[in-house]
């Protein structure tokens, strides 16, 4: 059974850090791009970051550059999103998804992804 499971969300103060994990089972991530999207109430869903698992190439949206780092552990079939210097505007439900490698280097189109996790809530508040 193909599955993506996110974890690591929570409540953090502004300036704090969280590390999200996206663990895959039922398939190997090597031939996929893993992307993180977020969806906040009243806002459009947006792509945050993505990584080509095979070669480690990455993408970040401008608002998270220098604060977020995406990485992968091929042995664990897991992708991570380290989020530092968090801001209230980072508050959202974060989802990871898998996109076939043929769509790379683009990775911001929700429709190109075939599997999704259940989402994990990130709340940045004082």
PDB file of C-alpha atoms in Angstrom:
ATOM      1  CA  UNK A   1       0.000   0.000   0.000  1.00  0.00           C
ATOM      2  CA  UNK A   2       1.410   3.354  -1.075  1.00  0.00           C
ATOM      3  CA  UNK A   3       1.474   5.811   1.771  1.00  0.00           C
ATOM      4  CA  UNK A   4       3.037   9.117   2.800  1.00  0.00           C
ATOM      5  CA  UNK A   5       2.942  10.027   6.454  1.00  0.00           C
ATOM      6  CA  UNK A   6       3.850  13.469   7.771  1.00  0.00           C
ATOM      7  CA  UNK A   7       4.904  14.173  11.311  1.00  0.00           C
ATOM      8  CA  UNK A   8       6.621  16.874  13.315  1.00  0.00           C
ATOM      9  CA  UNK A   9       4.079  19.660  13.312  1.00  0.00           C
ATOM     10  CA  UNK A  10       3.110  21.561  16.421  1.00  0.00           C
ATOM     11  CA  UNK A  11       2.862  24.896  18.172  1.00  0.00           C
ATOM     12  CA  UNK A  12       5.955  27.065  18.282  1.00  0.00           C
ATOM     13  CA  UNK A  13       6.742  30.681  19.156  1.00  0.00           C
ATOM     14  CA  UNK A  14       7.874  33.111  16.469  1.00  0.00           C
ATOM     15  CA  UNK A  15      11.554  32.565  15.806  1.00  0.00           C
ATOM     16  CA  UNK A  16      11.316  28.915  16.781  1.00  0.00           C
ATOM     17  CA  UNK A  17      12.027  25.789  14.760  1.00  0.00           C
ATOM     18  CA  UNK A  18      10.292  22.607  13.728  1.00  0.00           C
ATOM     19  CA  UNK A  19      11.339  19.667  11.593  1.00  0.00           C
ATOM     20  CA  UNK A  20       8.691  17.983   9.508  1.00  0.00           C
ATOM     21  CA  UNK A  21       9.128  14.435   8.264  1.00  0.00           C
ATOM     22  CA  UNK A  22       7.534  12.732   5.289  1.00  0.00           C
ATOM     23  CA  UNK A  23       7.950   8.968   5.444  1.00  0.00           C
ATOM     24  CA  UNK A  24       7.065   6.902   2.413  1.00  0.00           C
ATOM     25  CA  UNK A  25       5.997   3.277   2.364  1.00  0.00           C
ATOM     26  CA  UNK A  26       4.911   1.001  -0.432  1.00  0.00           C
ATOM     27  CA  UNK A  27       7.176   2.650  -2.989  1.00  0.00           C
ATOM     28  CA  UNK A  28      10.716   3.950  -3.347  1.00  0.00           C
ATOM     29  CA  UNK A  29      11.235   7.683  -3.409  1.00  0.00           C
ATOM     30  CA  UNK A  30      14.271   7.470  -5.683  1.00  0.00           C
ATOM     31  CA  UNK A  31      12.201   8.084  -8.820  1.00  0.00           C
ATOM     32  CA  UNK A  32      10.114  10.884  -7.397  1.00  0.00           C
ATOM     33  CA  UNK A  33      10.179  14.496  -6.412  1.00  0.00           C
ATOM     34  CA  UNK A  34       8.826  15.132  -2.918  1.00  0.00           C
ATOM     35  CA  UNK A  35       7.163  18.455  -2.405  1.00  0.00           C
ATOM     36  CA  UNK A  36       5.862  20.262   0.636  1.00  0.00           C
ATOM     37  CA  UNK A  37       2.753  22.378   0.242  1.00  0.00           C
ATOM     38  CA  UNK A  38       0.869  24.351   2.855  1.00  0.00           C
ATOM     39  CA  UNK A  39      -2.672  25.557   3.186  1.00  0.00           C
ATOM     40  CA  UNK A  40      -3.715  28.242   5.610  1.00  0.00           C
ATOM     41  CA  UNK A  41      -7.332  29.240   6.318  1.00  0.00           C
ATOM     42  CA  UNK A  42      -8.490  31.891   3.895  1.00  0.00           C
ATOM     43  CA  UNK A  43      -5.417  31.548   1.714  1.00  0.00           C
ATOM     44  CA  UNK A  44      -4.581  29.626  -1.400  1.00  0.00           C
ATOM     45  CA  UNK A  45      -2.601  26.439  -1.180  1.00  0.00           C
ATOM     46  CA  UNK A  46       1.033  27.074  -2.029  1.00  0.00           C
ATOM     47  CA  UNK A  47       4.131  25.089  -2.771  1.00  0.00           C
ATOM     48  CA  UNK A  48       6.835  25.591  -0.171  1.00  0.00           C
ATOM     49  CA  UNK A  49       9.770  23.432  -1.169  1.00  0.00           C
ATOM     50  CA  UNK A  50      10.600  20.287  -3.064  1.00  0.00           C
ATOM     51  CA  UNK A  51      13.483  17.913  -3.643  1.00  0.00           C
ATOM     52  CA  UNK A  52      14.421  15.501  -6.360  1.00  0.00           C
ATOM     53  CA  UNK A  53      15.224  12.471  -4.222  1.00  0.00           C
ATOM     54  CA  UNK A  54      17.572  10.895  -6.772  1.00  0.00           C
ATOM     55  CA  UNK A  55      20.050  13.778  -7.017  1.00  0.00           C
ATOM     56  CA  UNK A  56      19.098  16.125  -4.195  1.00  0.00           C
ATOM     57  CA  UNK A  57      18.172  19.117  -6.359  1.00  0.00           C
ATOM     58  CA  UNK A  58      15.944  21.495  -4.441  1.00  0.00           C
ATOM     59  CA  UNK A  59      13.489  24.326  -4.840  1.00  0.00           C
ATOM     60  CA  UNK A  60      12.227  26.880  -2.308  1.00  0.00           C
ATOM     61  CA  UNK A  61       9.599  29.545  -2.587  1.00  0.00           C
ATOM     62  CA  UNK A  62      11.051  32.997  -1.984  1.00  0.00           C
ATOM     63  CA  UNK A  63       9.355  33.553   1.387  1.00  0.00           C
ATOM     64  CA  UNK A  64      11.126  30.571   2.985  1.00  0.00           C
ATOM     65  CA  UNK A  65      14.561  30.823   1.392  1.00  0.00           C
ATOM     66  CA  UNK A  66      17.271  30.995   4.030  1.00  0.00           C
ATOM     67  CA  UNK A  67      14.884  29.732   6.722  1.00  0.00           C
ATOM     68  CA  UNK A  68      13.726  26.314   5.505  1.00  0.00           C
ATOM     69  CA  UNK A  69      15.903  23.406   4.400  1.00  0.00           C
ATOM     70  CA  UNK A  70      14.631  20.316   2.636  1.00  0.00           C
ATOM     71  CA  UNK A  71      16.651  17.115   2.752  1.00  0.00           C
ATOM     72  CA  UNK A  72      16.253  13.406   2.244  1.00  0.00           C
ATOM     73  CA  UNK A  73      17.417  10.167   3.762  1.00  0.00           C
ATOM     74  CA  UNK A  74      17.241   7.613   0.987  1.00  0.00           C
ATOM     75  CA  UNK A  75      17.927   4.711   3.341  1.00  0.00           C
ATOM     76  CA  UNK A  76      14.903   5.675   5.447  1.00  0.00           C
ATOM     77  CA  UNK A  77      12.771   6.602   2.427  1.00  0.00           C
ATOM     78  CA  UNK A  78      12.052   9.874   4.213  1.00  0.00           C
ATOM     79  CA  UNK A  79      12.174  13.557   3.339  1.00  0.00           C
ATOM     80  CA  UNK A  80      12.561  16.284   5.943  1.00  0.00           C
ATOM     81  CA  UNK A  81      11.699  19.958   6.062  1.00  0.00           C
ATOM     82  CA  UNK A  82      13.712  21.852   8.662  1.00  0.00           C
ATOM     83  CA  UNK A  83      11.955  25.101   9.413  1.00  0.00           C
ATOM     84  CA  UNK A  84      13.852  27.780  11.314  1.00  0.00           C
ATOM     85  CA  UNK A  85      13.042  31.376  12.208  1.00  0.00           C
ATOM     86  CA  UNK A  86       9.368  30.575  11.945  1.00  0.00           C
ATOM     87  CA  UNK A  87       6.904  33.413  11.495  1.00  0.00           C
ATOM     88  CA  UNK A  88       3.169  33.622  12.202  1.00  0.00           C
ATOM     89  CA  UNK A  89       2.554  33.668   8.459  1.00  0.00           C
ATOM     90  CA  UNK A  90       4.049  30.163   8.258  1.00  0.00           C
ATOM     91  CA  UNK A  91       1.018  28.862  10.149  1.00  0.00           C
ATOM     92  CA  UNK A  92      -0.768  26.296   7.998  1.00  0.00           C
ATOM     93  CA  UNK A  93      -1.425  22.630   7.461  1.00  0.00           C
ATOM     94  CA  UNK A  94       1.636  21.216   5.720  1.00  0.00           C
ATOM     95  CA  UNK A  95       1.315  18.353   3.262  1.00  0.00           C
ATOM     96  CA  UNK A  96       3.935  16.300   1.507  1.00  0.00           C
ATOM     97  CA  UNK A  97       3.297  14.810  -1.874  1.00  0.00           C
ATOM     98  CA  UNK A  98       5.107  12.707  -4.435  1.00  0.00           C
ATOM     99  CA  UNK A  99       5.507  13.824  -8.018  1.00  0.00           C
ATOM    100  CA  UNK A 100       6.874  11.625 -10.810  1.00  0.00           C
ATOM    101  CA  UNK A 101      10.339  12.684 -11.920  1.00  0.00           C
ATOM    102  CA  UNK A 102       9.175  13.408 -15.477  1.00  0.00           C
ATOM    103  CA  UNK A 103       7.650  16.712 -14.308  1.00  0.00           C
ATOM    104  CA  UNK A 104      10.907  17.960 -12.784  1.00  0.00           C
ATOM    105  CA  UNK A 105      12.310  20.660 -12.605  1.00  0.00           C
ATOM    106  CA  UNK A 106       8.892  22.183 -12.049  1.00  0.00           C
ATOM    107  CA  UNK A 107       7.302  21.143  -8.765  1.00  0.00           C
ATOM    108  CA  UNK A 108       4.731  23.769  -7.795  1.00  0.00           C
ATOM    109  CA  UNK A 109       1.693  22.352  -9.554  1.00  0.00           C
ATOM    110  CA  UNK A 110      -0.570  20.458  -7.174  1.00  0.00           C
ATOM    111  CA  UNK A 111      -2.042  18.526 -10.084  1.00  0.00           C
ATOM    112  CA  UNK A 112       1.301  16.916 -10.942  1.00  0.00           C
ATOM    113  CA  UNK A 113       1.418  15.031  -7.649  1.00  0.00           C
ATOM    114  CA  UNK A 114      -0.026  11.564  -7.333  1.00  0.00           C
ATOM    115  CA  UNK A 115       0.171  10.694  -3.639  1.00  0.00           C
ATOM    116  CA  UNK A 116      -0.355  12.869  -0.564  1.00  0.00           C
ATOM    117  CA  UNK A 117       0.018  12.578   3.141  1.00  0.00           C
ATOM    118  CA  UNK A 118      -2.690  13.466   5.624  1.00  0.00           C
ATOM    119  CA  UNK A 119      -1.122  16.774   6.604  1.00  0.00           C
ATOM    120  CA  UNK A 120       0.386  18.115   9.804  1.00  0.00           C
ATOM    121  CA  UNK A 121      -0.577  21.360  11.533  1.00  0.00           C
ATOM    122  CA  UNK A 122       2.082  24.002  12.091  1.00  0.00           C
ATOM    123  CA  UNK A 123       1.071  26.915  14.303  1.00  0.00           C
ATOM    124  CA  UNK A 124       3.408  29.824  14.958  1.00  0.00           C
ATOM    125  CA  UNK A 125       2.070  32.038  17.676  1.00  0.00           C
ATOM    126  CA  UNK A 126       3.181  33.907  20.740  1.00  0.00           C
TER     127      UNK A 126
END
